Each structure stands twice: as C-alpha cells, then as structure tokens.
mmCIF file of C-alpha atoms and ligand atoms in Angstrom:
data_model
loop_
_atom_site.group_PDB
_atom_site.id
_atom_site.type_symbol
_atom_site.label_atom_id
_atom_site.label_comp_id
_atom_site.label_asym_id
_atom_site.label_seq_id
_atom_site.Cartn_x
_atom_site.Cartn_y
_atom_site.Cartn_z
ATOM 1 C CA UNK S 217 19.810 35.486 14.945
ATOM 2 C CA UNK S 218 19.765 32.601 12.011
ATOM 3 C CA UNK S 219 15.847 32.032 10.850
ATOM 4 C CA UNK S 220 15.695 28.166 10.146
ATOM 5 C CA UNK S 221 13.748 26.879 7.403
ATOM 6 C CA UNK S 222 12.717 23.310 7.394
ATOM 7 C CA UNK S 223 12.245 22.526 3.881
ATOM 8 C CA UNK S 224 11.677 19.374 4.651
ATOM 9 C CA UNK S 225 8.779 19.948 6.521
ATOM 10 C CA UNK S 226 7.467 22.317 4.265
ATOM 11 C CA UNK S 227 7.609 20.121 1.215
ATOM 12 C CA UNK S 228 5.574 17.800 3.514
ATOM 13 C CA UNK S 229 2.837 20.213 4.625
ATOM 14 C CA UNK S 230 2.345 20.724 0.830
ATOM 15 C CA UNK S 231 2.249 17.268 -0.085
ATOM 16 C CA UNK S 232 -0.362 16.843 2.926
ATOM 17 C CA UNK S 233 -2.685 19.683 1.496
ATOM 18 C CA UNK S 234 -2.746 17.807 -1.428
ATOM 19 C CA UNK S 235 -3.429 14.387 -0.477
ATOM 20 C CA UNK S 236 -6.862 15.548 1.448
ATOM 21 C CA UNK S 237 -7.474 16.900 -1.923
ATOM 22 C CA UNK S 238 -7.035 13.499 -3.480
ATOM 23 C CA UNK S 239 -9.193 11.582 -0.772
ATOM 24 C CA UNK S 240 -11.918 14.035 -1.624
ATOM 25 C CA UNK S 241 -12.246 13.605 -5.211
ATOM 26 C CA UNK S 242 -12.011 9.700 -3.830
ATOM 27 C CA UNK S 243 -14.362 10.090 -1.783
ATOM 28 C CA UNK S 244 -16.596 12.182 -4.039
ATOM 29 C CA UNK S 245 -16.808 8.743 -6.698
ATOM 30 C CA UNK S 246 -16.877 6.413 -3.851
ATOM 31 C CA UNK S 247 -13.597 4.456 -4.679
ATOM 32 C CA UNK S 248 -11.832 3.043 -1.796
ATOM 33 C CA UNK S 249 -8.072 3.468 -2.344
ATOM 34 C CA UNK S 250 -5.171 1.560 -1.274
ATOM 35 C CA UNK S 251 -1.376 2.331 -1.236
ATOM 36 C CA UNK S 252 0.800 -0.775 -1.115
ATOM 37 C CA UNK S 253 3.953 0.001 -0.270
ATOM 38 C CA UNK S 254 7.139 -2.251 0.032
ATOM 39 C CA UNK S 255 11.013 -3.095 -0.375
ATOM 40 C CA UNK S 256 11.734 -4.268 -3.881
ATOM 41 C CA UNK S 257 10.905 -8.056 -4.188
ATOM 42 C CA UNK S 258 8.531 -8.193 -1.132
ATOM 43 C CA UNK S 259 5.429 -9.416 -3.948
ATOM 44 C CA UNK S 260 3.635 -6.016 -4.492
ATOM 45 C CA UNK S 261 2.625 -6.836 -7.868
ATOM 46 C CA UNK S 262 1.725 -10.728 -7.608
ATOM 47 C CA UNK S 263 -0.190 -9.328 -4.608
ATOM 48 C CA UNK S 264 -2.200 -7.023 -6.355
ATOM 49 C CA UNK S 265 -1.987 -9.595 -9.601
ATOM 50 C CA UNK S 266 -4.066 -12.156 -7.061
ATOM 51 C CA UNK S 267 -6.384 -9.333 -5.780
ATOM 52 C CA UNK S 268 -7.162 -7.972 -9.105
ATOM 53 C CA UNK S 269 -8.015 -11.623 -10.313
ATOM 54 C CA UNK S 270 -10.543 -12.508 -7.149
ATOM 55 C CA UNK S 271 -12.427 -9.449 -7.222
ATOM 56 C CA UNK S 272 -12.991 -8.726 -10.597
ATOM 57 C CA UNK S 273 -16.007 -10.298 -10.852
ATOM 58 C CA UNK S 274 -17.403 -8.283 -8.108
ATOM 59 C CA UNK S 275 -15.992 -4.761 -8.381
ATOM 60 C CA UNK S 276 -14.159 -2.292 -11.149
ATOM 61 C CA UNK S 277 -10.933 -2.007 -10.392
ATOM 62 C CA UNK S 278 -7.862 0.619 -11.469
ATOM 63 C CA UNK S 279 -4.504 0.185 -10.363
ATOM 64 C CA UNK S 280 -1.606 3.120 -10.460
ATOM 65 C CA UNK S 281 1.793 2.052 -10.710
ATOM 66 C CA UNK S 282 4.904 3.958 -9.614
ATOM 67 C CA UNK S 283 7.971 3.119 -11.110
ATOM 68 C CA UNK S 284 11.436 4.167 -11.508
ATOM 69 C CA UNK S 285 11.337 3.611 -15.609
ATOM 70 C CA UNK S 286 9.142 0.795 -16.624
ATOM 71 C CA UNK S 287 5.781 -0.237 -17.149
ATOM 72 C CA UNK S 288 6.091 -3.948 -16.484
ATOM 73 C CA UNK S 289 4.175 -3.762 -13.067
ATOM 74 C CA UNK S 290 1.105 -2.133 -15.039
ATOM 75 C CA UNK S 291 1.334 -4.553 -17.924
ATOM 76 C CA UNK S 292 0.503 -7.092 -15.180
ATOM 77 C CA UNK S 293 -2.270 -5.205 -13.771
ATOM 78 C CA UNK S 294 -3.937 -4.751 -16.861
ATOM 79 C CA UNK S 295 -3.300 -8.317 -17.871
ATOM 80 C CA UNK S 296 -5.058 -9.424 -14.561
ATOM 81 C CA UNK S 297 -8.207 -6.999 -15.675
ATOM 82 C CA UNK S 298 -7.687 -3.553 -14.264
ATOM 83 C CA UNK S 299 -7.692 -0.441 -15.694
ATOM 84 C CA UNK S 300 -3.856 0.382 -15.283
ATOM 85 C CA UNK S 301 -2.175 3.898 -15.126
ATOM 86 C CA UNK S 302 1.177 4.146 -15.134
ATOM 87 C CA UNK S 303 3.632 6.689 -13.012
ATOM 88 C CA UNK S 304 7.295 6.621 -14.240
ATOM 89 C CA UNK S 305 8.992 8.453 -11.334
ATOM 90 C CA UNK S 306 11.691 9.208 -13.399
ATOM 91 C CA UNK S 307 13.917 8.203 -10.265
ATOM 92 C CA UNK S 308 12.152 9.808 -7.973
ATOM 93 C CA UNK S 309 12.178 7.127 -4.907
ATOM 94 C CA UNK S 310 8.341 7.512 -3.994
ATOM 95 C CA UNK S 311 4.895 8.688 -5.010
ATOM 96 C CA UNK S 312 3.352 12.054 -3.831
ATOM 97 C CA UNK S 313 0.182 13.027 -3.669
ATOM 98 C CA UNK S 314 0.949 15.412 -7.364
ATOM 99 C CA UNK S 315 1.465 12.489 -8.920
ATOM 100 C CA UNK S 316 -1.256 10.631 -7.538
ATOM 101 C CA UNK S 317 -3.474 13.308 -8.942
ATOM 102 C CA UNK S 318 -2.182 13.923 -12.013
ATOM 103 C CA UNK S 319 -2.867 9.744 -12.591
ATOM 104 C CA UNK S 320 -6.066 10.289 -11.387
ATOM 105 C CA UNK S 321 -7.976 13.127 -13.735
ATOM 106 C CA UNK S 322 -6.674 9.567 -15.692
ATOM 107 C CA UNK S 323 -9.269 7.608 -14.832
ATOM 108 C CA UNK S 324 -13.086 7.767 -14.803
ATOM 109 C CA UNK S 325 -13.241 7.356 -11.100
ATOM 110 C CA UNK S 326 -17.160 7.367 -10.912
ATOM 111 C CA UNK S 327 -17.143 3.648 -12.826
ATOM 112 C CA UNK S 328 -14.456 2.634 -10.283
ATOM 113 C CA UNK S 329 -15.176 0.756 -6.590
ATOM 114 C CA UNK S 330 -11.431 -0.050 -5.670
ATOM 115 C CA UNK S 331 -7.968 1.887 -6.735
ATOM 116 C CA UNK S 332 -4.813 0.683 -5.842
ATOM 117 C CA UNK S 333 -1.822 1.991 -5.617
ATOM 118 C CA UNK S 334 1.875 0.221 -5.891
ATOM 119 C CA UNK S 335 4.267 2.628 -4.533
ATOM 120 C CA UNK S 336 8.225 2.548 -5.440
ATOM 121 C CA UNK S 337 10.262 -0.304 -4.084
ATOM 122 C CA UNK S 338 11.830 1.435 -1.656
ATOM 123 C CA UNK S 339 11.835 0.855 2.285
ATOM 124 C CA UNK S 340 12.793 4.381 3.657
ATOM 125 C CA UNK S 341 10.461 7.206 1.994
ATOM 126 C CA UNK S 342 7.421 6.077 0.506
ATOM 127 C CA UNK S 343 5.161 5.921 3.890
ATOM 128 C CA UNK S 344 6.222 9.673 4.815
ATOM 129 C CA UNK S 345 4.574 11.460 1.642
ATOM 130 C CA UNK S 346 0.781 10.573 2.036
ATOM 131 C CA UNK S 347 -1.163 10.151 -1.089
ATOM 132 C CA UNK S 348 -4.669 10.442 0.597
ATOM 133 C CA UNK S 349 -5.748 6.858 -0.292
ATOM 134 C CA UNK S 350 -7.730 5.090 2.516
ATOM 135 C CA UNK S 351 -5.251 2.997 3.879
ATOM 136 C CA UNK S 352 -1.575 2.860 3.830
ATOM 137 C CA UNK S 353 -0.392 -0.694 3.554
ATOM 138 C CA UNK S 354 3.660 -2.048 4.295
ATOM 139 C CA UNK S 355 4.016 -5.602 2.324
ATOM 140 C CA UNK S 356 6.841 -6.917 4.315
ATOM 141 C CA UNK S 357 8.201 -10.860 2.653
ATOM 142 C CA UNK S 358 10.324 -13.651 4.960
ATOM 143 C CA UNK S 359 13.606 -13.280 2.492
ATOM 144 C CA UNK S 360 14.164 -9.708 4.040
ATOM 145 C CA UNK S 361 14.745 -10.975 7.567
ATOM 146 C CA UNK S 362 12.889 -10.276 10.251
ATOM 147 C CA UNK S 363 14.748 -7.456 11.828
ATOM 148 C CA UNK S 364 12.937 -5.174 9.011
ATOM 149 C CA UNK S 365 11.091 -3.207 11.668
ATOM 150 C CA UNK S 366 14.363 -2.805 13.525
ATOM 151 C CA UNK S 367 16.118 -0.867 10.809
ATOM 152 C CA UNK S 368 12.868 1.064 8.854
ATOM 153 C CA UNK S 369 11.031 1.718 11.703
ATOM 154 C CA UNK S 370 9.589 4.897 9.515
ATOM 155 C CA UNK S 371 7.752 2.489 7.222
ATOM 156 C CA UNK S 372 6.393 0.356 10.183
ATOM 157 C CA UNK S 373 5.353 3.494 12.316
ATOM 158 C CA UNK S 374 3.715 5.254 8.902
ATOM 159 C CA UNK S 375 1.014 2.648 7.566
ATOM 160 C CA UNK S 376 -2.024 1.030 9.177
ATOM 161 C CA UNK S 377 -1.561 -2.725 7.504
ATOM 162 C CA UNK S 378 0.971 -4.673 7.523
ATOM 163 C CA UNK S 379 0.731 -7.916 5.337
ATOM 164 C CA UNK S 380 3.866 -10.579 6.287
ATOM 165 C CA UNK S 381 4.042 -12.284 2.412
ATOM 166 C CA UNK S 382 6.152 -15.431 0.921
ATOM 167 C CA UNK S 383 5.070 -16.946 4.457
ATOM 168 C CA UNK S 384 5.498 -20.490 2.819
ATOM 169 C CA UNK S 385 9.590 -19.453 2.805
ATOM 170 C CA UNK S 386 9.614 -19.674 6.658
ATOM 171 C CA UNK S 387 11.033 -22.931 6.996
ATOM 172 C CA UNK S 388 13.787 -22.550 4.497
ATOM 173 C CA UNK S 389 14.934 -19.193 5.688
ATOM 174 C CA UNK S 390 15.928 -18.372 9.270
ATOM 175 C CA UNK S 391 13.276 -15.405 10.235
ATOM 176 C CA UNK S 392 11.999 -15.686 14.034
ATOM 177 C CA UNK S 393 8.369 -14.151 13.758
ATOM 178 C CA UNK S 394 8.069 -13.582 17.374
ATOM 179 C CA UNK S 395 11.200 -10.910 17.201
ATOM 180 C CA UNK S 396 9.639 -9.702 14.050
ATOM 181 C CA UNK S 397 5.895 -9.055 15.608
ATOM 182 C CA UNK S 398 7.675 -7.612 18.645
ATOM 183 C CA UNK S 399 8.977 -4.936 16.354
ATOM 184 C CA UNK S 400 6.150 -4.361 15.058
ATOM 185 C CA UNK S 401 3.841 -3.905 18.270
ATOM 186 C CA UNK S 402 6.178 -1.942 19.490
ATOM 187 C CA UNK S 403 6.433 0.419 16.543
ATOM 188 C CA UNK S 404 3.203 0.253 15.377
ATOM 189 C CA UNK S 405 0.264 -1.376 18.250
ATOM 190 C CA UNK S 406 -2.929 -0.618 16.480
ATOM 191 C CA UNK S 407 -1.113 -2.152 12.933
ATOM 192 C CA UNK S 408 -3.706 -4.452 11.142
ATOM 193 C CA UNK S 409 -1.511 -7.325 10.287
ATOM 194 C CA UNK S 410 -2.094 -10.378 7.317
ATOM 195 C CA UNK S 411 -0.003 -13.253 6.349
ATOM 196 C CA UNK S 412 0.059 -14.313 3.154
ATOM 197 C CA UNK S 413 1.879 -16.513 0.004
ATOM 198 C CA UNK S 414 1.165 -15.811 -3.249
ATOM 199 C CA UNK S 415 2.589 -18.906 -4.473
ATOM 200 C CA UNK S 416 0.748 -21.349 -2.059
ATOM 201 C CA UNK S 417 -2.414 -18.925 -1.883
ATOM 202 C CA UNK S 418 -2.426 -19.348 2.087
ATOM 203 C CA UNK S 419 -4.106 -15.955 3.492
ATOM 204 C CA UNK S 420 -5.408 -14.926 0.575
ATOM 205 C CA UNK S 421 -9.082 -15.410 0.934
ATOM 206 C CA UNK S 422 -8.229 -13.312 4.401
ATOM 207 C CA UNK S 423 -6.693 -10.464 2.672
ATOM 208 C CA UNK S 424 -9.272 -10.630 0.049
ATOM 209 C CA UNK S 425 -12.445 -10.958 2.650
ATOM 210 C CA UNK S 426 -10.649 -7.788 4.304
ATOM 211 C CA UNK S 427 -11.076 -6.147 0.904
ATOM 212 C CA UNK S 428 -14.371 -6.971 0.353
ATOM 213 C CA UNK S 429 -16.026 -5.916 3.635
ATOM 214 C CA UNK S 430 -13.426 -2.322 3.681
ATOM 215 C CA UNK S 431 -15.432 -1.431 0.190
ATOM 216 C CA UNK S 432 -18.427 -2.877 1.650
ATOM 217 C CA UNK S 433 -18.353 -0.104 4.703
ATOM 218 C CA UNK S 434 -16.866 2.613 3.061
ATOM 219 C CA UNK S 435 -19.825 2.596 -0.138
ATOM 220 C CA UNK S 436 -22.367 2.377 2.872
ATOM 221 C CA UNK S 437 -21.336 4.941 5.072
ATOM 222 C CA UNK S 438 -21.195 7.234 1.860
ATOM 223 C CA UNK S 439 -24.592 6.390 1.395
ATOM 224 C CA UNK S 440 -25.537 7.258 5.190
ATOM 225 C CA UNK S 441 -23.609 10.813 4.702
ATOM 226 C CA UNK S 442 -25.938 11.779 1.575
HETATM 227 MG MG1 MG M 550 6.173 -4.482 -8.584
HETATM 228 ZN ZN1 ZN M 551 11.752 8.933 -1.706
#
C-alpha cells in the first residue's frame, strides 16, 4: 500500500491559512485590497498608474509590486502618488500570501483606504495561490488574442474581474470578442467584466466608478459590523 502525498495541495492549504490571515489584518484597518493579475504586457502597471492618479485626491493609496528582479513597476506607482512596496520574487513566478504579509507589517495600513496588488506577469500560477485581498482581478489586453481563455482557463476560472484592456487595438489586430466572451462565460459566468484603454482613456471612468463605490461598501459595512 503506497500513502500519496499531494504536496501540491498541501503547499496550497498553507498558503490559504494564510491569506484569511491577511484579509483580517485588511479588514481590521479597513483597506479594500485588490490583486491584479496578468500576462506580461497586458497594462498592469499603466492600469494601476491611471487608477492611482484619479483617486488620489479622494483616498490613500499603497500599491505592492511583485517582480521577478526590478523595481521599475513601483517606481511608477510611487511616481503616480502611492505609497509603493516592493516584492522581488527572486524568480519565483507568483505572489503568496507570505509575501503579501511580509509587505504588509510594511505599511501603516490604518492611514490606508485602497491596496493594490500587481502580481507577476505570468498567465498560469498567479490566480491559484490566494493572497486574501478582496478581489482577484485577470487584466486580459487585445495583442494576446482572444483564445486566452481557451488555453489558461486556470486564470479565467480563479478571479472574479476580468478587465479586457488596449480595447482601442481591436481594429488593427484580428481578436473576435464574441469567441473571447464565450470563453469566458463559459469558464467563469458570474465574472465581473470591464473594457478599457489606457492610451485612449475609454472605460476608465467605469473601472474607476467601480472602485469608488467597492471602497464605498466595504468602509460602510465595516461600520455596520462594529
Ligand atoms: Mg508591470
Ligand atoms: Zn508560479
């Protein structure tokens, strides 16, 4: 009789433990937390670059970066006026939720309303190791082709947004949205989905409105738990 051992799976279970561990001390300082996860290239960083810039007048903001070596992606972050931690992976293709926390004790949550996160470039992992942020968000771009869903279906099954960016490519670059959405729906039917450019600035005050009412909610059901 062999005794199998899924280390995968275990590995996972810990990393899960640890996450709800995260979204407490979240939760505890009232920041609202997204991951933002993507392929290289997709726009993660002019993404949160745009974010960072339209809400800073109206909440504090802290972004954590994962990346393989480099802190370009944070330089940008704290360019655009966040408070900017970040992660060099050292390789490593994703963020866990140790890492998470060990950026966190970082930061002086309490003075912070919204923390995101930009995840590894990486289509295959990242969505499968939960950091315990408040929504897990796939930034999928036209160049990639739109039979993305078809061939990571992991990453489409394992977030609850889905924002469809560099939409002002379409007619340059042959992507047929309907096969693209089918994949999706069919993966993924409760998915929250955005379209957006960061170069033409079409969707943006979407994305951002969806921002602004998510930290909205979240602060007052807080305040209807105490
Ligand atoms: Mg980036
Ligand atoms: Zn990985």
């Amino acid at each position: 009789m062999v005794k199998r051992i899924s280390v995968i799976e275990n590995i996972l279970n810990a990393n899960d433990r640890l996450a709800g561990e995260n979204r407490a001390l979240l939760d505890a300082s009232g920041v609202y937390s997204l991951n933002l996860m993507a392929s290289p290239g997709a726009g993660k960083t002019s993404l949160i670059e745009h974010t960072i810039t339209r809400l800073s007048a109206l909440f504090n903001l802290a972004v954590i970066d994962g990346d393989l070596a480099t802190s370009l992606d944070a330089d940008r972050a704290a360019a655009a006026g966040a408070v900017a931690i970040q992660i060099n992976t050292g390789g490593e293709c994703h963020l866990d939720a140790a890492m998470l926390s060990q950026a966190l004790v970082q930061i002086d949550l309490d003075t912070i309303d919204l923390l995101i996160v930009e995840n590894v470039g990486n289509l295959i992992c990242p969505s499968s190791f939960k950091l315990g942020t408040h929504k897990d968000i796939l930034i999928a771009s036209i160049p990639e082709g739109d039979d993305k869903p078809y061939k990571y279906p992991t990453m489409y099954r394992g977030v609850d947004v889905l924002i469809l960016n560099k939409i002002d490519l379409l007619p340059y670059v042959e992507f047929d949205i309907d096969y693209f959405h089918q994949g999706v729906k069919q993966l993924n039917p409760d998915i929250e989905l955005f379209t957006t450019s960061c170069r033409t600035q079409e969707g943006l005050d979407t994305w951002i409105e969806w921002i602004n009412t998510s930290i909205k909610l979240r602060k007052r059901s807080i305040l209807a738990e105490t």
